[in-house]
Short mmCIF file of C-alpha atoms in Angstrom, two decimals:
data_model
loop_
_atom_site.label_atom_id
_atom_site.label_comp_id
_atom_site.label_asym_id
_atom_site.label_seq_id
_atom_site.Cartn_x
_atom_site.Cartn_y
_atom_site.Cartn_z
CA MET F 1 0.08 -0.06 0.03
CA ARG F 2 1.27 3.30 -0.89
CA PRO F 3 2.18 5.75 1.81
CA SER F 4 -0.49 8.24 0.58
CA ASP F 5 -3.21 5.45 0.91
CA LYS F 6 -2.08 4.79 4.57
CA LEU F 7 -2.46 8.57 5.39
CA LEU F 8 -5.88 8.67 3.75
CA ARG F 9 -7.03 5.36 5.62
CA LEU F 10 -5.80 6.81 8.86
CA ALA F 11 -7.47 10.17 8.21
CA SER F 12 -10.73 8.31 7.46
CA GLY F 13 -10.38 6.23 10.58
CA SER F 14 -9.86 9.25 12.74
CA ARG F 15 -12.88 11.05 11.17
CA LEU F 16 -15.02 7.94 12.34
CA LEU F 17 -13.33 8.03 15.92
CA PHE F 18 -13.69 11.51 16.71
CA GLY F 19 -16.39 12.81 14.49
CA THR F 20 -16.53 14.91 11.40
CA THR F 21 -17.18 18.48 12.87
CA ARG F 22 -14.85 20.23 15.01
CA ALA F 23 -17.26 20.28 18.13
CA SER F 24 -17.46 16.38 17.88
CA ARG F 25 -13.80 16.20 17.71
CA ILE F 26 -13.33 18.19 20.86
CA VAL F 27 -15.87 16.30 22.69
CA SER F 28 -14.37 12.78 21.65
CA VAL F 29 -10.62 13.72 22.69
CA SER F 30 -11.84 15.27 26.15
CA ALA F 31 -13.64 11.88 26.87
CA LEU F 32 -10.46 9.78 25.54
CA PHE F 33 -8.44 12.00 28.19
CA PHE F 34 -10.45 11.56 31.14
CA ALA F 35 -10.57 7.91 30.34
CA VAL F 36 -6.86 7.38 30.33
CA CYS F 37 -6.57 9.52 33.48
CA ALA F 38 -9.00 7.21 35.45
CA PHE F 39 -7.35 3.97 34.05
CA GLY F 40 -4.06 5.54 35.46
CA ALA F 41 -5.61 6.20 38.81
CA VAL F 42 -6.86 2.63 39.26
CA GLY F 43 -3.33 1.45 38.27
CA VAL F 44 -1.55 3.30 40.67
CA ALA F 45 -3.85 3.31 43.85
CA PRO F 46 -2.81 0.93 46.49
CA LEU F 47 -5.13 -1.61 47.74
CA ALA F 48 -6.28 -1.37 51.21
CA PRO F 49 -5.13 -3.84 53.74
CA ASP F 50 -6.83 -6.87 54.87
CA ALA F 51 -8.53 -6.10 58.16
CA SER F 52 -7.47 -9.65 59.44
CA ASP F 53 -3.83 -8.65 59.27
CA LEU F 54 -4.37 -5.28 61.42
CA PRO F 55 -2.64 -5.70 65.10
CA VAL F 56 -5.39 -6.17 67.85
CA LYS F 57 -4.77 -5.09 71.50
CA ARG F 58 -7.40 -6.26 74.28
CA ILE F 59 -7.54 -4.17 77.44
CA THR F 60 -9.26 -5.61 80.52
CA GLU F 61 -10.32 -3.43 83.42
CA GLU F 62 -12.13 -4.21 86.55
CA LEU F 63 -14.86 -1.80 87.58
CA SER F 64 -16.00 -1.80 91.21
CA LEU F 65 -19.96 -1.23 91.52
CA PRO F 66 -21.75 -0.05 94.56
CA LYS F 67 -23.30 -2.57 96.85
CA LEU F 68 -27.01 -2.95 96.41
CA GLU F 69 -27.65 -2.53 100.23
CA ASP F 70 -25.65 0.83 100.11
CA GLN F 71 -27.86 2.24 97.37
CA VAL F 72 -30.93 1.32 99.32
CA ALA F 73 -29.68 2.71 102.58
CA ALA F 74 -28.93 6.07 100.68
CA LEU F 75 -32.19 6.32 99.23
CA GLU F 76 -33.91 5.78 102.79
CA ALA F 77 -31.67 8.38 104.21
CA SER F 78 -32.78 10.98 101.46
CA GLU F 79 -35.97 12.99 101.76
CA GLN F 80 -38.25 11.89 98.67
CA GLN F 81 -40.74 14.14 97.08
CA PHE F 82 -43.33 13.63 94.65
CA THR F 83 -45.51 16.07 92.42
CA ARG F 84 -48.70 14.86 90.86
CA GLU F 85 -51.75 16.39 89.00
CA ALA F 86 -55.18 15.01 89.07
CA THR F 87 -58.69 16.41 88.07
CA PHE F 88 -61.36 16.99 90.62
CA LYS F 89 -64.40 15.00 90.03
CA SER F 90 -67.87 16.45 90.21
CA SER F 91 -69.51 15.95 93.74
CA GLU F 92 -66.13 14.62 95.28
CA PRO F 93 -65.51 15.29 98.95
CA LEU F 94 -62.46 17.02 99.50
CA SER F 95 -60.93 14.22 101.71
CA THR F 96 -61.36 11.79 99.06
CA PHE F 97 -59.77 13.81 96.64
CA LEU F 98 -56.81 14.55 98.68
CA GLN F 99 -56.44 10.93 99.36
CA ARG F 100 -56.82 10.05 95.63
CA ILE F 101 -53.92 12.52 94.89
CA GLY F 102 -51.64 11.17 97.62
CA VAL F 103 -52.06 13.58 100.29
CA ASP F 104 -52.15 11.79 103.62
CA ASP F 105 -52.14 14.85 105.99
CA ASP F 106 -54.96 15.83 108.26
CA GLU F 107 -53.38 19.00 109.05
CA ALA F 108 -53.65 20.15 105.46
CA SER F 109 -57.05 19.09 105.27
CA GLN F 110 -58.16 21.03 108.10
CA PHE F 111 -56.23 24.22 106.98
CA ILE F 112 -58.04 24.08 103.80
CA LYS F 113 -61.19 24.30 105.32
CA SER F 114 -60.37 26.93 108.09
CA ASP F 115 -58.22 29.33 106.40
CA SER F 116 -60.09 32.27 104.49
CA ILE F 117 -57.93 32.08 101.20
CA ALA F 118 -57.66 28.27 101.28
CA ARG F 119 -61.37 27.86 101.61
CA SER F 120 -61.78 29.01 97.81
CA MET F 121 -60.56 25.41 97.22
CA LEU F 122 -63.88 24.26 98.13
CA GLN F 123 -65.07 26.09 95.18
CA PHE F 124 -63.70 23.11 93.10
CA ARG F 125 -65.71 22.15 89.72
CA ALA F 126 -65.53 19.03 87.72
CA ASP F 127 -62.38 19.01 85.30
CA LYS F 128 -60.28 21.43 87.48
CA THR F 129 -56.47 20.33 87.64
CA VAL F 130 -54.82 20.38 90.99
CA ALA F 131 -51.16 20.05 91.33
CA VAL F 132 -49.61 18.92 94.74
CA LYS F 133 -46.22 18.17 96.07
CA THR F 134 -45.77 15.60 98.98
CA ASP F 135 -43.14 13.90 100.79
CA ASP F 136 -42.88 9.96 100.98
CA GLU F 137 -45.00 10.07 103.96
CA GLY F 138 -47.85 11.84 102.18
CA GLU F 139 -47.46 15.45 103.96
CA LEU F 140 -48.18 18.11 101.81
CA LEU F 141 -45.39 20.57 100.79
CA TRP F 142 -47.50 22.77 98.45
CA LEU F 143 -50.92 22.43 96.49
CA GLN F 144 -51.96 24.90 93.73
CA THR F 145 -55.13 25.39 91.58
CA THR F 146 -57.00 28.13 89.91
CA VAL F 147 -60.27 29.64 91.03
CA SER F 148 -62.79 32.47 89.47
CA ASP F 149 -65.91 33.83 90.81
CA GLY F 150 -67.56 33.99 87.48
CA PRO F 151 -67.04 34.17 83.88
CA ASP F 152 -66.32 37.80 83.75
CA LYS F 153 -64.31 37.72 86.86
CA PRO F 154 -60.48 37.71 87.25
CA VAL F 155 -58.77 34.26 87.46
CA ARG F 156 -56.62 33.56 90.53
CA ASN F 157 -54.05 31.17 91.62
CA ILE F 158 -54.71 29.75 95.01
CA VAL F 159 -51.31 28.39 96.38
CA ILE F 160 -51.02 26.54 99.76
CA LYS F 161 -47.36 25.68 100.83
CA ARG F 162 -45.21 25.37 103.84
CA ASP F 163 -43.01 28.18 105.16
CA THR F 164 -39.28 27.87 106.44
CA GLY F 165 -40.81 26.85 109.88
CA GLY F 166 -43.04 24.02 108.30
CA LYS F 167 -46.21 25.99 108.97
CA LEU F 168 -48.97 26.05 106.27
CA VAL F 169 -49.72 29.50 104.61
CA SER F 170 -51.94 30.44 101.66
CA SER F 171 -51.82 33.09 99.04
CA ASP F 172 -54.01 34.59 96.37
CA ILE F 173 -52.29 35.53 93.28
CA SER F 174 -53.62 36.98 90.11
CA ALA F 175 -53.24 34.34 87.46
CA SER F 176 -51.38 35.42 84.25
CA LEU F 177 -53.32 33.84 81.56
CA GLU F 178 -52.52 33.10 77.71
CA ARG F 179 -55.36 34.14 75.32
CA ARG F 180 -56.05 31.53 72.55
CA VAL F 181 -58.62 31.97 69.65
CA GLU F 182 -60.26 28.45 69.00
CA MET F 183 -62.63 27.29 66.43
CA ALA F 184 -65.23 24.63 66.25
CA THR F 185 -67.83 23.00 64.18
CA ALA F 186 -70.82 21.12 65.36
CA TYR F 187 -73.17 19.12 63.32
CA ILE F 188 -76.79 18.68 64.27
CA ARG F 189 -77.88 15.04 64.44
CA THR F 190 -80.80 15.15 67.05
CA ALA F 191 -80.56 18.46 68.93
CA PHE F 192 -78.85 21.64 69.56
CA TYR F 193 -77.10 20.78 72.86
CA PRO F 194 -76.26 17.07 72.20
CA ALA F 195 -74.22 18.60 68.92
CA ALA F 196 -72.43 20.93 71.05
CA ASP F 197 -71.48 18.22 73.48
CA ASP F 198 -70.09 16.10 70.70
CA ALA F 199 -68.15 18.65 69.47
CA LEU F 200 -66.63 19.38 72.91
CA ILE F 201 -67.70 22.93 73.05
CA PRO F 202 -67.81 24.47 76.65
CA TYR F 203 -71.16 25.10 78.10
CA ASN F 204 -70.42 28.89 78.32
CA VAL F 205 -69.70 29.12 74.75
CA THR F 206 -72.65 27.16 73.85
CA GLU F 207 -75.07 29.56 75.74
CA GLN F 208 -73.63 32.11 73.99
CA VAL F 209 -74.17 30.90 70.34
CA LYS F 210 -77.82 29.91 71.39
CA SER F 211 -78.27 33.73 72.48
CA MET F 212 -76.57 34.85 69.38
CA PHE F 213 -79.01 33.20 66.94
CA GLU F 214 -82.34 32.92 68.74
CA THR F 215 -83.97 35.61 66.99
CA ASN F 216 -83.46 33.86 63.69
CA VAL F 217 -83.00 30.26 64.47
CA ASP F 218 -85.76 28.12 65.92
CA TYR F 219 -84.03 25.48 67.99
CA GLN F 220 -86.90 23.24 68.23
CA ARG F 221 -87.17 22.88 64.65
CA LEU F 222 -83.45 22.03 63.65
CA GLN F 223 -82.93 19.49 61.13
CA LYS F 224 -80.45 16.75 60.62
CA GLY F 225 -77.62 18.32 58.67
CA ASP F 226 -77.80 21.80 60.25
CA TYR F 227 -74.47 22.77 61.34
CA PHE F 228 -73.13 25.77 63.22
CA ASN F 229 -69.09 27.10 63.24
CA ILE F 230 -67.84 29.46 65.95
CA VAL F 231 -64.54 31.22 66.69
CA TYR F 232 -64.29 31.82 70.48
CA GLU F 233 -61.58 33.16 72.98
CA SER F 234 -60.19 30.82 75.62
CA PHE F 235 -57.61 31.47 78.57
CA TRP F 236 -54.74 28.95 79.67
CA GLN F 237 -52.10 28.69 82.24
CA ASN F 238 -49.59 25.99 82.23
CA GLY F 239 -51.15 23.91 79.50
CA GLU F 240 -54.64 23.87 80.96
CA ARG F 241 -57.65 25.75 79.78
CA VAL F 242 -58.95 27.90 82.84
CA ARG F 243 -61.95 29.62 80.97
CA THR F 244 -63.57 30.49 77.92
CA GLY F 245 -64.16 33.91 76.89
CA ARG F 246 -66.49 35.56 74.28
CA VAL F 247 -67.63 34.18 71.01
CA LEU F 248 -65.89 36.31 68.41
CA ALA F 249 -67.92 35.28 65.55
CA GLY F 250 -70.56 32.41 64.58
CA GLU F 251 -72.40 31.20 61.74
CA PHE F 252 -75.44 28.77 61.62
CA SER F 253 -76.71 26.92 58.73
CA ASN F 254 -80.50 26.15 59.31
CA SER F 255 -82.64 24.59 56.62
CA GLY F 256 -80.22 25.55 53.90
CA LYS F 257 -79.90 29.25 55.17
CA LEU F 258 -76.93 30.52 56.37
CA TYR F 259 -76.82 33.07 59.18
CA GLN F 260 -73.28 34.90 60.22
CA ALA F 261 -72.49 37.42 63.03
CA ALA F 262 -69.34 38.94 64.47
CA TRP F 263 -68.88 40.65 67.74
CA PHE F 264 -67.76 44.14 67.39
CA GLU F 265 -67.51 47.05 69.86
CA GLU F 266 -68.21 50.68 68.34
CA THR F 267 -65.64 53.29 69.35
CA GLY F 268 -66.64 54.46 73.01
CA GLY F 269 -69.89 52.24 72.72
CA LYS F 270 -71.48 49.02 73.65
CA GLY F 271 -70.44 46.07 71.77
CA GLY F 272 -72.75 43.61 70.07
CA TYR F 273 -73.29 41.00 67.33
CA TYR F 274 -73.64 42.28 63.64
CA THR F 275 -74.21 40.48 60.56
CA PHE F 276 -71.43 40.42 58.05
CA ASP F 277 -72.77 43.35 56.29
CA GLY F 278 -73.08 45.66 59.46
CA LYS F 279 -76.60 45.00 60.38
CA SER F 280 -77.15 44.35 64.08
CA LEU F 281 -78.29 40.76 64.81
CA LYS F 282 -80.21 41.82 68.06
CA LYS F 283 -83.93 42.24 67.13
CA ALA F 284 -85.87 45.15 68.77
CA PHE F 285 -87.84 42.10 70.52
CA LEU F 286 -87.29 38.49 71.27
CA LYS F 287 -89.70 36.08 69.82
CA SER F 288 -90.12 34.32 72.87
CA PRO F 289 -89.36 35.31 76.48
CA ILE F 290 -88.87 31.80 77.60
CA GLU F 291 -86.32 29.58 76.09
CA PHE F 292 -87.41 26.09 74.49
CA THR F 293 -90.94 26.27 75.20
CA ARG F 294 -94.38 25.95 73.33
CA VAL F 295 -97.48 28.02 72.80
CA SER F 296 -100.36 26.44 74.62
CA SER F 297 -102.71 29.40 73.93
CA GLY F 298 -102.67 32.08 71.11
CA PHE F 299 -104.09 35.47 70.54
CA SER F 300 -107.55 34.97 69.88
CA MET F 301 -111.19 34.54 71.28
CA ARG F 302 -111.49 31.55 73.44
CA VAL F 303 -113.46 30.13 76.33
CA HIS F 304 -111.86 31.08 79.53
CA PRO F 305 -110.64 27.91 81.38
CA ILE F 306 -111.87 29.26 84.87
CA SER F 307 -114.70 31.57 84.24
CA GLY F 308 -115.97 29.34 81.10
CA GLN F 309 -116.99 32.64 79.39
CA TRP F 310 -116.33 33.23 75.80
CA LYS F 311 -113.68 36.42 75.56
CA ALA F 312 -110.71 37.58 73.93
CA HIS F 313 -107.21 36.32 75.06
CA LYS F 314 -105.23 39.47 74.71
CA GLY F 315 -101.75 37.63 74.86
CA VAL F 316 -99.94 34.52 74.22
CA ASP F 317 -99.50 31.62 76.80
CA PHE F 318 -96.10 29.69 76.84
CA ALA F 319 -96.47 26.30 78.79
CA ALA F 320 -93.38 25.85 80.97
CA ALA F 321 -92.39 24.00 84.21
CA THR F 322 -92.47 26.12 87.43
CA GLY F 323 -89.32 28.04 88.04
CA THR F 324 -88.39 28.58 84.19
CA PRO F 325 -86.50 31.80 83.81
CA ILE F 326 -88.50 34.71 82.20
CA ARG F 327 -86.50 37.02 80.20
CA ALA F 328 -87.08 40.65 79.22
CA SER F 329 -87.92 40.64 75.49
CA ALA F 330 -86.49 44.04 74.79
CA ASP F 331 -84.29 46.67 76.43
CA GLY F 332 -86.72 49.12 78.88
CA VAL F 333 -87.49 50.02 82.34
CA VAL F 334 -89.92 48.38 85.03
CA ASP F 335 -93.36 50.07 85.14
CA SER F 336 -94.60 47.77 87.87
CA ALA F 337 -93.73 44.47 89.52
CA ALA F 338 -96.37 43.30 91.82
CA PRO F 339 -99.44 41.21 92.13
CA SER F 340 -102.47 42.01 90.03
CA ASN F 341 -105.59 40.30 90.29
CA GLY F 342 -106.14 37.62 87.87
CA TYR F 343 -102.66 37.85 86.43
CA GLY F 344 -101.23 37.06 89.63
CA ASN F 345 -97.45 38.17 89.96
CA LEU F 346 -97.07 40.73 87.05
CA VAL F 347 -94.10 42.60 85.59
CA VAL F 348 -94.97 45.32 83.04
CA LEU F 349 -92.06 46.85 81.14
CA LYS F 350 -91.93 49.93 79.36
CA HIS F 351 -89.82 50.50 76.02
CA TRP F 352 -89.58 53.14 73.38
CA ASN F 353 -92.26 54.42 70.96
CA ASN F 354 -94.93 53.65 73.27
CA TYR F 355 -94.31 49.89 73.16
CA SER F 356 -94.68 48.14 76.60
CA THR F 357 -94.78 44.13 77.40
CA ALA F 358 -96.55 42.35 80.32
CA TYR F 359 -95.43 39.08 81.95
CA ALA F 360 -98.00 37.31 84.11
CA HIS F 361 -98.74 34.39 86.67
CA MET F 362 -94.99 34.57 87.66
CA SER F 363 -94.14 32.36 90.74
CA ARG F 364 -91.59 34.93 91.84
CA PHE F 365 -89.68 38.09 90.71
CA ALA F 366 -86.02 38.14 89.96
CA ALA F 367 -83.66 39.84 92.34
CA GLY F 368 -83.58 43.65 91.55
CA ILE F 369 -86.74 43.83 89.68
CA HIS F 370 -88.81 46.51 90.97
CA LYS F 371 -90.56 49.78 89.52
CA GLY F 372 -87.96 51.98 87.90
CA SER F 373 -85.10 49.56 87.40
CA LYS F 374 -83.57 49.12 83.94
CA VAL F 375 -83.31 46.00 81.98
CA SER F 376 -81.64 44.77 78.86
CA GLN F 377 -82.89 42.23 76.38
CA GLY F 378 -82.61 38.80 77.72
CA ASP F 379 -82.27 39.78 81.46
CA VAL F 380 -83.97 37.46 83.79
CA ILE F 381 -87.17 39.53 85.17
CA GLY F 382 -89.03 36.55 87.21
CA TYR F 383 -89.86 32.88 86.88
CA VAL F 384 -92.69 30.87 85.73
CA GLY F 385 -95.62 30.10 88.10
CA THR F 386 -99.20 29.46 88.28
CA THR F 387 -100.42 32.55 90.53
CA GLY F 388 -103.84 34.60 89.66
CA TRP F 389 -106.30 32.93 87.62
CA SER F 390 -104.32 30.14 86.12
CA THR F 391 -104.79 26.35 85.85
CA GLY F 392 -101.29 25.20 85.58
CA PRO F 393 -97.68 26.74 85.36
CA HIS F 394 -97.36 28.99 82.22
CA LEU F 395 -96.40 32.61 81.05
CA HIS F 396 -98.98 34.96 79.98
CA TYR F 397 -97.21 37.21 77.62
CA GLU F 398 -98.69 40.52 76.10
CA PHE F 399 -97.42 42.98 73.69
CA ARG F 400 -98.76 46.35 73.72
CA VAL F 401 -98.77 49.48 71.60
CA ASN F 402 -99.91 52.75 73.35
CA ASN F 403 -101.33 50.43 75.74
CA GLU F 404 -103.53 48.39 73.63
CA ALA F 405 -102.75 44.66 73.20
CA ARG F 406 -101.41 43.33 69.90
CA ASP F 407 -100.52 39.77 68.73
CA PRO F 408 -96.70 39.25 69.47
CA MET F 409 -96.47 36.39 67.31
CA SER F 410 -97.51 38.45 64.31
CA ILE F 411 -95.79 41.86 64.86
CA ASN F 412 -92.63 42.96 62.91
CA MET F 413 -89.62 42.24 65.09
CA THR F 414 -88.02 45.29 63.90
CA GLU F 415 -84.09 45.12 63.75
CA ALA F 416 -82.01 47.51 66.01
CA ALA F 417 -79.66 50.25 64.24
CA PRO F 418 -76.97 49.25 62.19
CA LEU F 419 -73.38 50.20 62.36
CA ALA F 420 -72.33 53.97 61.68
CA ALA F 421 -70.83 54.53 58.61
CA ASN F 422 -67.56 55.53 60.32
CA GLU F 423 -66.94 52.11 61.84
CA MET F 424 -67.72 49.82 58.75
CA ASN F 425 -64.30 49.76 57.47
CA ARG F 426 -63.00 48.39 60.57
CA PHE F 427 -65.72 46.02 61.08
CA LYS F 428 -65.38 44.47 57.74
CA GLY F 429 -61.80 44.01 58.17
CA PHE F 430 -62.60 41.79 61.33
CA ALA F 431 -65.57 40.15 59.62
CA GLY F 432 -63.42 39.19 56.68
CA ASP F 433 -61.15 37.47 58.72
CA MET F 434 -63.69 35.68 60.71
CA ASN F 435 -65.11 34.32 57.44
CA HIS F 436 -61.69 33.28 56.30
CA ARG F 437 -61.52 30.97 59.41
CA PHE F 438 -64.94 29.73 58.61
CA ASN F 439 -64.14 28.84 55.22
CA LEU F 440 -60.83 26.99 56.68
CA LEU F 441 -63.51 24.68 58.48
CA HIS F 442 -64.83 23.95 55.14
CA PRO F 443 -62.37 22.84 52.40
CA GLU F 444 -65.13 22.73 49.91
CA ARG F 445 -66.12 26.52 50.48
CA MET F 446 -62.15 27.55 50.47
CA ALA F 447 -62.07 25.86 47.16
CA GLU F 448 -64.88 28.00 45.62
CA THR F 449 -63.31 31.09 47.24
CA MET F 450 -60.10 30.45 45.52
CA LYS F 451 -62.17 29.94 42.28
CA LEU F 452 -64.01 32.98 42.37
CA ALA F 453 -60.65 34.84 43.28
CA LEU F 454 -58.91 33.46 40.03
CA ARG F 455 -61.56 34.79 37.80
#
């Protein structure tokens, strides 16, 4: 083969190996270079030594362990202290509770009953957590719990402990509480209260929800599938919920209709619940002065059950058990509170615009109800009875305009005044936050909200 043919053949082979373009030749040469380097590294890298050839050195050291008898003696010589927490059970005697929590100390039991501050411990309620520390003989070293005289009263820490001389002393200290905002959803299966209990909603919160929507929702006609959502305050100390606060917002789905409301305090004014468009949720008059009752006699002509005569019944009778609280149906002033012939014990309230309401056959009047006293809507003014011309316990309720009786079940329950225009922006911001929280409780609503926002 001629030299020129060899050169042509070599050039042709190199083109097959490295490519026909400049770029492909550069890539090919680079790859060949790194391959050669890798092969060289393998060739020169030394192999790791065999582990079996490494020298092994065994060290043995004897450790002296303390004797078990000495350890037991040391424990017996030292003072043992124990800290426990327990929940007070309903109707549980103090002595039984102390014994259950590990306190075997007659002096402590007597101190709690006799000391003016420590006696607050006797205000125990179910689910109240109490912490104690005792020695190994059950002697009380300290005890602590929280107490409150009411939902709107300050929460205090009651502490009982021994001073340096071993004497029991007590202290009443204002509690520093952590405020939290909680949310809950309750689905109606049978009735309102069981639904709230199933959702673990505290009783105080449940009562606020009921009061919030009572002018719109008939709680005796709830349907399976109705539900309510709430946002409310709670106050905590050391991981324990001490009490609940105000319901900040709520919504109630009843028969497919959704009612929403949020608490709002106007600048320098009294707070109240408003719909999310700023209208007061509070009606001028309640539909019923008694909770959860039935109408036993309406506003109509009837045969009087005692006289047997045909005459007009100028009010509505609500059947209820003796002692059932009767509420003022609207803000007003007590015009009279005294026995009144056939009406029995009667309270008459004066309202605005010549409106007045009358509540008859009471068993007794509520404390503080007398002529001239002011009442707010929902305040208890008396209790159901059967005084006067009555055949059984019930409330006879009258609604009067210019002293003339009107049917309370047919009058237009006028809404209270809406929010002032200068307060609306602040309220709408708060209501928007509450509505967002409600949407979080219902993912399908959140998804719908996101769809609308993307349009």
